[in-house]
Short mmCIF file of C-alpha atoms in Angstrom, two decimals:
data_model
loop_
_atom_site.label_atom_id
_atom_site.label_comp_id
_atom_site.label_asym_id
_atom_site.label_seq_id
_atom_site.Cartn_x
_atom_site.Cartn_y
_atom_site.Cartn_z
CA PRO A 283 3.68 -50.70 -35.82
CA ASN A 284 6.62 -52.77 -35.66
CA MET A 285 7.35 -56.40 -34.23
CA TYR A 286 7.04 -55.37 -30.49
CA GLY A 287 4.04 -53.32 -30.99
CA ARG A 288 5.42 -49.72 -30.82
CA GLN A 289 4.58 -47.09 -33.04
CA THR A 290 7.13 -46.00 -35.36
CA TYR A 291 8.55 -43.20 -32.97
CA ASP A 292 8.93 -45.27 -29.72
CA TYR A 293 11.51 -46.54 -28.07
CA ARG A 294 11.98 -49.72 -26.69
CA ASN A 295 12.07 -49.48 -22.79
CA ILE A 296 14.82 -47.96 -21.42
CA LYS A 297 16.42 -48.95 -18.38
CA ILE A 298 19.43 -47.38 -16.72
CA THR A 299 21.48 -48.60 -13.36
CA PHE A 300 24.03 -47.49 -11.15
CA GLY A 301 27.05 -50.47 -9.89
CA THR A 302 28.89 -49.95 -6.86
CA ASP A 303 31.58 -47.91 -8.04
CA TYR A 304 31.53 -44.35 -9.51
CA GLY A 305 31.22 -44.57 -13.42
CA CYS A 306 29.54 -47.54 -13.93
CA CYS A 307 26.72 -47.65 -15.49
CA ILE A 308 24.58 -50.57 -17.40
CA VAL A 309 21.84 -49.78 -19.50
CA GLU A 310 18.97 -51.93 -21.42
CA LEU A 311 17.28 -51.06 -24.24
CA GLY A 312 15.48 -53.84 -24.46
CA ARG A 313 16.90 -56.38 -24.93
CA THR A 314 20.14 -54.67 -26.07
CA ARG A 315 22.31 -54.52 -22.94
CA VAL A 316 25.48 -52.06 -22.70
CA LEU A 317 27.93 -51.86 -19.90
CA CYS A 318 30.02 -48.75 -19.37
CA GLN A 319 32.67 -48.09 -17.39
CA VAL A 320 35.01 -44.86 -16.98
CA SER A 321 38.02 -44.53 -15.15
CA CYS A 322 40.97 -42.34 -14.76
CA GLU A 323 45.25 -42.08 -14.45
CA LEU A 324 47.27 -38.93 -14.07
CA VAL A 325 49.12 -38.94 -17.71
CA PRO A 326 51.70 -36.31 -19.35
CA PRO A 327 49.36 -34.23 -21.54
CA LYS A 328 49.51 -33.86 -25.48
CA ASP A 329 52.61 -31.18 -26.63
CA SER A 330 49.84 -29.31 -28.43
CA ARG A 331 47.72 -29.25 -25.38
CA PRO A 332 49.68 -28.55 -22.42
CA THR A 333 46.40 -27.54 -20.25
CA GLU A 334 44.23 -30.47 -21.19
CA GLY A 335 43.05 -33.24 -20.01
CA ILE A 336 42.72 -36.09 -22.18
CA MET A 337 39.63 -38.28 -23.26
CA PHE A 338 39.65 -41.93 -24.32
CA PHE A 339 37.03 -44.26 -25.79
CA ASN A 340 36.88 -47.92 -26.50
CA LEU A 341 33.57 -49.95 -27.25
CA GLU A 342 33.98 -53.28 -27.51
CA LEU A 343 32.09 -56.07 -28.97
CA SER A 344 32.81 -59.95 -27.67
CA PRO A 345 31.23 -62.75 -28.75
CA MET A 346 28.96 -63.15 -25.84
CA ALA A 347 26.78 -59.75 -26.87
CA SER A 348 26.24 -61.58 -30.73
CA PRO A 349 27.53 -64.90 -32.28
CA ALA A 350 28.37 -62.97 -35.36
CA PHE A 351 31.20 -61.35 -33.41
CA GLU A 352 34.92 -62.55 -33.70
CA PRO A 353 37.28 -61.74 -30.60
CA ASN A 354 40.04 -58.88 -31.02
CA ARG A 355 38.95 -58.33 -34.90
CA GLN A 356 38.80 -54.74 -35.51
CA SER A 357 35.11 -55.06 -37.85
CA GLU A 358 33.77 -52.44 -40.39
CA LEU A 359 30.92 -52.20 -37.23
CA LEU A 360 32.97 -51.11 -34.65
CA VAL A 361 34.79 -49.13 -36.32
CA MET A 362 31.66 -47.10 -36.82
CA LEU A 363 30.39 -47.26 -33.56
CA ASN A 364 34.01 -45.79 -32.20
CA ARG A 365 34.36 -43.08 -34.28
CA GLN A 366 30.86 -42.15 -33.27
CA LEU A 367 30.71 -42.41 -29.39
CA GLU A 368 34.45 -39.75 -30.45
CA ARG A 369 32.12 -37.51 -32.41
CA CYS A 370 29.30 -37.34 -29.82
CA LEU A 371 31.40 -36.95 -27.14
CA ARG A 372 34.87 -35.73 -27.52
CA ASN A 373 34.42 -33.62 -30.78
CA SER A 374 30.92 -31.89 -28.98
CA LYS A 375 32.96 -30.61 -26.19
CA CYS A 376 30.56 -31.82 -23.48
CA ILE A 377 33.13 -32.05 -21.12
CA ASP A 378 35.24 -29.94 -19.80
CA THR A 379 38.82 -30.85 -20.32
CA GLU A 380 40.75 -27.78 -18.84
CA SER A 381 39.59 -28.87 -15.34
CA LEU A 382 41.10 -32.12 -16.09
CA CYS A 383 44.29 -29.83 -15.87
CA VAL A 384 46.86 -31.00 -12.73
CA VAL A 385 50.07 -29.28 -13.34
CA SER A 386 50.33 -27.08 -16.99
CA GLY A 387 52.62 -29.33 -18.85
CA GLU A 388 53.21 -32.24 -16.97
CA LYS A 389 50.02 -34.04 -15.42
CA VAL A 390 46.57 -34.20 -16.39
CA TRP A 391 43.95 -36.35 -15.72
CA GLN A 392 43.23 -38.72 -18.48
CA ILE A 393 39.45 -40.18 -18.54
CA ARG A 394 39.11 -43.55 -20.29
CA VAL A 395 35.56 -45.08 -20.73
CA ASP A 396 35.00 -48.22 -21.39
CA VAL A 397 31.83 -49.57 -23.41
CA HIS A 398 31.32 -53.59 -23.45
CA VAL A 399 28.12 -54.61 -25.59
CA LEU A 400 26.46 -57.59 -23.18
CA ASN A 401 23.68 -58.45 -25.42
CA HIS A 402 22.95 -57.26 -29.23
CA ASP A 403 19.73 -56.45 -29.93
CA GLY A 404 20.35 -53.71 -32.22
CA ASN A 405 20.69 -50.05 -31.94
CA LEU A 406 23.90 -50.28 -30.24
CA MET A 407 24.74 -46.64 -30.82
CA ASP A 408 21.89 -44.81 -28.72
CA ALA A 409 22.80 -47.37 -26.12
CA ALA A 410 26.31 -46.79 -25.81
CA SER A 411 25.95 -43.27 -25.86
CA ILE A 412 23.11 -43.68 -22.95
CA ALA A 413 25.76 -45.53 -21.07
CA ALA A 414 28.58 -43.37 -21.58
CA ILE A 415 26.84 -40.17 -20.67
CA SER A 416 25.55 -41.43 -17.76
CA ALA A 417 28.53 -43.32 -16.55
CA LEU A 418 30.22 -39.89 -16.86
CA SER A 419 27.89 -37.88 -14.94
CA HIS A 420 28.20 -40.37 -12.46
CA PHE A 421 32.12 -40.71 -12.45
CA ARG A 422 33.77 -39.11 -9.57
CA ARG A 423 37.92 -38.25 -9.89
CA PRO A 424 40.14 -38.23 -6.74
CA ASP A 425 41.11 -35.03 -5.25
CA VAL A 426 44.43 -34.23 -5.61
CA ALA A 427 46.76 -31.37 -3.31
CA ILE A 428 50.11 -29.65 -4.89
CA GLN A 429 53.17 -28.79 -2.77
CA GLY A 430 55.98 -27.91 -5.04
CA ARG A 431 56.56 -30.48 -7.19
CA ASP A 432 55.15 -32.95 -4.98
CA ILE A 433 51.36 -33.93 -6.13
CA THR A 434 49.36 -36.17 -3.44
CA VAL A 435 46.06 -37.95 -4.81
CA PHE A 436 43.50 -38.16 -1.73
CA SER A 437 41.81 -41.81 -1.45
CA PRO A 438 37.39 -41.28 -0.92
CA GLU A 439 37.94 -41.63 2.26
CA GLU A 440 40.41 -39.29 2.66
CA ARG A 441 38.90 -36.52 0.56
CA ASP A 442 35.31 -36.45 -1.13
CA PRO A 443 36.18 -37.46 -4.80
CA ILE A 444 35.22 -34.65 -7.36
CA PRO A 445 32.41 -35.14 -10.50
CA LEU A 446 33.39 -34.40 -13.62
CA SER A 447 32.47 -31.11 -14.69
CA ILE A 448 29.72 -31.77 -17.44
CA TYR A 449 28.37 -28.69 -19.86
CA HIS A 450 25.90 -30.71 -21.98
CA MET A 451 24.72 -34.29 -22.78
CA PRO A 452 24.64 -35.27 -26.09
CA ILE A 453 22.64 -38.46 -26.70
CA CYS A 454 22.50 -40.29 -30.36
CA VAL A 455 19.25 -41.11 -32.01
CA SER A 456 19.25 -43.50 -34.58
CA PHE A 457 16.60 -43.50 -37.24
CA ALA A 458 16.19 -46.89 -39.82
CA PHE A 459 14.96 -46.03 -43.54
CA PHE A 460 13.21 -48.84 -45.44
CA LEU A 461 12.06 -48.95 -49.16
CA GLN A 462 14.47 -46.13 -50.21
CA GLY A 463 13.55 -43.45 -47.83
CA SER A 464 9.98 -43.65 -48.25
CA TYR A 465 9.38 -45.43 -44.27
CA LEU A 466 11.77 -44.69 -40.91
CA LEU A 467 11.57 -45.93 -37.42
CA VAL A 468 13.39 -44.95 -34.31
CA ASP A 469 15.44 -47.40 -32.69
CA PRO A 470 15.44 -49.97 -34.79
CA CYS A 471 16.00 -53.74 -33.17
CA GLU A 472 18.30 -56.20 -34.84
CA ARG A 473 15.71 -57.82 -37.38
CA GLU A 474 14.58 -54.19 -38.29
CA GLU A 475 18.93 -53.30 -38.88
CA ARG A 476 19.33 -56.56 -41.31
CA VAL A 477 16.67 -55.33 -43.87
CA LYS A 478 17.09 -51.66 -43.86
CA ASP A 479 17.86 -49.56 -46.55
CA GLY A 480 20.01 -46.89 -44.28
CA LEU A 481 20.31 -45.68 -41.41
CA LEU A 482 20.35 -41.73 -40.15
CA VAL A 483 22.14 -41.07 -36.64
CA ILE A 484 21.77 -37.49 -35.23
CA ALA A 485 23.43 -36.46 -31.81
CA MET A 486 21.71 -33.89 -30.22
CA ASN A 487 21.44 -32.22 -26.18
CA LYS A 488 18.24 -30.85 -24.95
CA HIS A 489 19.05 -27.20 -26.19
CA ARG A 490 18.26 -28.64 -29.71
CA GLU A 491 22.21 -28.59 -30.70
CA ILE A 492 23.03 -31.13 -32.76
CA CYS A 493 26.44 -32.38 -31.55
CA SER A 494 27.24 -34.21 -34.83
CA ILE A 495 24.70 -36.26 -37.66
CA GLN A 496 25.72 -39.05 -39.89
CA SER A 497 24.08 -41.42 -42.88
CA SER A 498 25.03 -44.00 -44.16
CA GLY A 499 23.56 -47.00 -46.52
CA GLY A 500 23.88 -45.29 -49.32
CA ILE A 501 20.19 -43.79 -49.68
CA MET A 502 19.27 -40.03 -50.93
CA LEU A 503 17.32 -38.10 -47.86
CA LEU A 504 15.54 -34.86 -48.42
CA LYS A 505 15.87 -32.25 -46.84
CA ASP A 506 12.54 -32.34 -45.45
CA GLN A 507 13.12 -35.85 -44.16
CA VAL A 508 16.36 -34.96 -42.15
CA LEU A 509 14.53 -31.77 -40.47
CA ARG A 510 11.63 -34.15 -39.64
CA CYS A 511 14.10 -36.28 -38.09
CA SER A 512 15.69 -33.76 -36.31
CA LYS A 513 12.49 -33.02 -34.54
CA ILE A 514 11.68 -36.28 -33.56
CA ALA A 515 15.19 -36.45 -31.84
CA SER A 516 14.85 -33.14 -30.08
CA VAL A 517 11.73 -34.94 -28.44
CA LYS A 518 13.47 -37.65 -27.36
CA VAL A 519 16.60 -36.36 -26.53
CA SER A 520 14.67 -34.43 -23.90
CA GLU A 521 12.86 -37.61 -22.76
CA ILE A 522 16.37 -39.50 -22.31
CA THR A 523 18.05 -36.67 -20.52
CA GLU A 524 14.76 -36.59 -17.96
CA LEU A 525 15.69 -40.28 -17.78
CA ILE A 526 19.24 -39.96 -16.72
CA ASN A 527 18.84 -36.82 -14.67
CA LYS A 528 16.22 -38.89 -12.26
CA ALA A 529 18.65 -42.33 -12.24
CA LEU A 530 21.69 -40.11 -10.90
CA GLU A 531 19.09 -38.79 -8.22
CA ASN A 532 18.05 -41.91 -7.29
CA ASP A 533 21.82 -43.24 -6.92
CA ARG A 534 22.62 -39.84 -5.33
CA LYS A 535 19.98 -39.94 -2.53
CA ILE A 536 20.57 -44.02 -1.92
CA ARG A 537 24.15 -43.33 -1.58
CA LYS A 538 23.18 -40.43 1.12
CA GLU A 539 20.75 -42.68 3.07
CA GLY A 540 23.52 -45.60 2.76
CA GLY A 541 21.10 -47.70 1.68
CA LYS A 542 22.63 -50.85 -0.41
CA PHE A 543 23.13 -49.63 -4.44
CA GLY A 544 24.26 -51.54 -7.07
CA PHE A 545 25.60 -54.97 -7.83
CA ALA A 546 24.84 -55.79 -3.73
CA GLU A 547 21.27 -54.19 -4.00
CA SER A 548 20.45 -57.03 -6.67
CA MET A 549 21.89 -60.03 -5.03
CA PRO A 550 18.90 -60.58 -2.83
CA LYS A 551 16.16 -59.72 -5.40
CA GLU A 552 18.32 -62.98 -7.39
CA ARG A 553 18.17 -60.36 -10.05
CA ILE A 554 21.52 -61.87 -11.18
CA THR A 555 21.00 -65.04 -10.04
CA THR A 556 17.78 -66.37 -12.19
CA LEU A 557 16.83 -66.12 -15.85
CA LYS A 558 15.13 -63.31 -17.02
CA ARG A 559 12.05 -63.52 -18.37
CA ASP A 560 10.33 -60.28 -19.48
CA GLU A 561 7.14 -59.58 -19.01
CA ALA A 562 4.97 -59.57 -22.41
CA PRO A 563 1.91 -58.09 -22.65
CA VAL A 564 -1.20 -59.93 -24.02
CA GLU A 565 -4.41 -58.64 -25.60
CA MET A 566 -7.07 -60.30 -23.92
CA THR A 567 -10.52 -58.32 -24.73
CA ASP A 568 -12.34 -60.79 -26.84
CA VAL A 569 -10.42 -63.86 -25.18
CA LYS A 570 -13.88 -65.44 -23.61
CA GLU A 571 -15.84 -65.49 -27.53
CA THR A 572 -12.75 -67.00 -29.07
CA ALA A 573 -12.87 -69.70 -26.28
CA ASN A 574 -16.14 -70.15 -26.93
CA GLU A 575 -15.76 -70.56 -30.97
CA ILE A 576 -12.82 -73.03 -30.47
CA VAL A 577 -15.29 -74.87 -28.07
CA ASN A 578 -18.03 -75.00 -30.33
CA ARG A 579 -16.43 -76.09 -33.15
CA THR A 580 -14.90 -78.78 -31.66
CA GLU A 581 -16.65 -82.32 -32.11
CA THR A 582 -17.72 -84.30 -29.26
CA PRO A 583 -15.46 -87.36 -28.24
CA THR A 584 -16.36 -90.69 -28.98
CA GLU A 585 -16.99 -93.10 -25.81
CA ALA A 586 -13.53 -94.09 -24.29
CA VAL A 587 -12.95 -97.45 -24.61
CA SER A 588 -11.74 -98.46 -21.28
CA SER A 589 -11.10 -96.82 -18.34
CA PRO A 590 -7.43 -96.37 -16.60
CA VAL A 591 -6.92 -98.68 -14.07
CA LEU A 592 -5.33 -97.10 -10.42
CA VAL A 593 -3.13 -99.68 -9.37
CA ALA A 594 -1.31 -97.99 -7.05
CA MET A 595 -0.49 -94.37 -6.19
CA GLY A 596 0.75 -92.34 -9.33
CA THR A 597 0.50 -95.34 -11.91
CA ALA A 598 -2.30 -95.80 -14.02
CA GLN A 599 -2.79 -98.11 -16.61
CA VAL A 600 -5.50 -98.15 -19.93
CA GLY A 601 -6.61 -101.15 -22.08
CA GLU A 602 -7.52 -104.61 -20.60
CA GLY A 603 -5.41 -107.41 -19.26
CA ILE A 604 -2.29 -105.67 -18.88
CA VAL A 605 0.25 -107.47 -16.53
CA ASN A 606 1.06 -105.01 -13.92
CA SER A 607 5.16 -105.71 -13.10
CA TRP A 608 5.04 -103.07 -10.71
CA GLY A 609 5.07 -102.66 -6.65
CA LEU A 610 7.46 -106.22 -5.98
CA ASP A 611 8.38 -106.61 -2.57
CA GLU A 612 11.86 -105.32 -1.90
CA ASP A 613 12.63 -107.16 1.38
CA GLU A 614 13.01 -110.32 -1.02
CA GLU A 615 15.86 -112.41 -1.34
CA ASP A 616 17.92 -111.27 -4.14
CA GLU A 617 17.04 -114.54 -6.16
CA PRO A 618 14.34 -115.58 -4.82
CA GLN A 619 12.49 -118.89 -6.21
CA THR A 620 8.97 -118.33 -6.92
CA GLU A 621 6.03 -120.68 -8.12
CA ASP A 622 3.78 -118.81 -10.77
CA THR A 623 0.03 -120.02 -9.83
CA LYS A 624 -1.36 -120.11 -13.19
CA THR A 625 0.94 -122.16 -15.13
CA GLY A 626 3.37 -123.65 -12.53
CA ASN A 627 6.59 -122.50 -14.22
CA GLU A 628 9.21 -121.46 -12.05
CA VAL A 629 9.70 -117.57 -11.75
CA LEU A 630 12.71 -115.74 -11.15
CA VAL A 631 12.70 -112.49 -10.10
CA ILE A 632 16.38 -110.68 -10.32
CA SER A 633 16.00 -107.41 -8.53
CA ASP A 634 18.38 -104.33 -9.95
CA SER A 635 18.39 -101.40 -8.33
CA GLU A 636 17.26 -99.60 -11.03
CA GLU A 637 14.01 -101.40 -12.83
CA GLU A 638 12.83 -105.43 -11.42
CA GLU A 639 12.79 -107.76 -14.31
CA VAL A 640 10.68 -111.07 -14.34
CA VAL A 641 12.20 -114.14 -16.10
CA ILE A 642 10.03 -117.40 -16.30
CA LEU A 643 11.69 -119.80 -16.98
CA ASN A 644 10.97 -123.96 -17.90
CA GLU A 645 9.31 -122.83 -21.01
CA GLU A 646 9.81 -125.54 -23.10
CA ALA A 647 8.56 -128.13 -20.23
CA GLN A 648 5.50 -125.93 -20.96
#
C-alpha cells in the first residue's frame, strides 16, 4: 500500500459534480481538482473538411493549482497534457463532428473544451480526461433553423438545446513505474509522481478499445507489462464510465424535478464558503491496549508545591505571595490618590483603556 493506504491498483476517491450551466463539470480525484467548461459558437469550417464541426481543446495550469506553475508559460507538462487530451478525445473520433455541420462549407459548430486545473495533487491527465468527457456528455448546444440563407439560433427558452452525439467515452488511466519498471501503481499522487521512473498512459473506452497509449520517462517496458496494464485499465475504465453515467443521470433527474443544482445547490450547505476537510480513516482496533500501555509506563508525579488560587472567575494563580493587580475598581477617578496600608506610601493608580498599572510613589522616603 502507498501513503494513502490504498493498494497498487486503487484509484483515489473520484467525485463528479455538474454546474448550473450545461457543460460545466468539476472532477475531484483525491485532492486533485479539475474544472471543465464546454462552450460552442458558429464558425466557418476548415477548407479540407467543409461538412465537419471543429473540436478545440485547451488545458490551463495556473499558479492557483500549484506554486510550481508559472502564469502564461508553455511548460513541457502543459504541452504534453494538451497533446494527450487531444489524442484521447479528438483522434479517437468519440464525437460525431458531422452532426455539428449547419450549412456545408459555410457554418459549422465549433465545440471548445476548456480544462482548468484548480488544485494539483498528481495525475492531472486522468482527472482532465474524466472532466472533459463528462462535460461533453452534459453539454447541450442551441437548436438552429435554416431558411434559405438565414440561420436562426434559438435560445433555450424557445427550443430545447440539443446534446452532442457521442459514440464512446475514452478515459485515460495512468500507471507510474518505479525501480526501472519492477513496481507499478495506478493513479500516482503528486509525491509519487516526483519519484517515478516512468509513466504509461492508456486511453480506453468501456468496449476495451485502446484509443491512445503513451509511455514517457524512457524506461523499457516488457510486452507482458503493457498487456497487464491494459487489463487493469479496462476494469478501471468500466468503473469510471459507470460513475459518469450515474452522475449524469442524477443531474438529469434533479433538473427534471426542478430541484436546486450546481452552484445554487452548494450554497445552503456552505460547501464553498467554509474550509473543506476530508475525513481521515483512523485505525482504532487496539486503542485501549495502547492507551493502557502509555498510562502504565508513566511515572507518578511528585506532589504539587502549591495549589492554584482562584482569585476571580476566569483567573487563577499558582505560587505563594503573588500580588494580584487585577480587579481594580473601574468607577474610580482618573488619577485617585490612595494610601498603601502596609508601607504608608502614596499609591498612584493610572488607568488605561487596555491595562492598569500601579505606580508606587515616595520610594525615596522609604
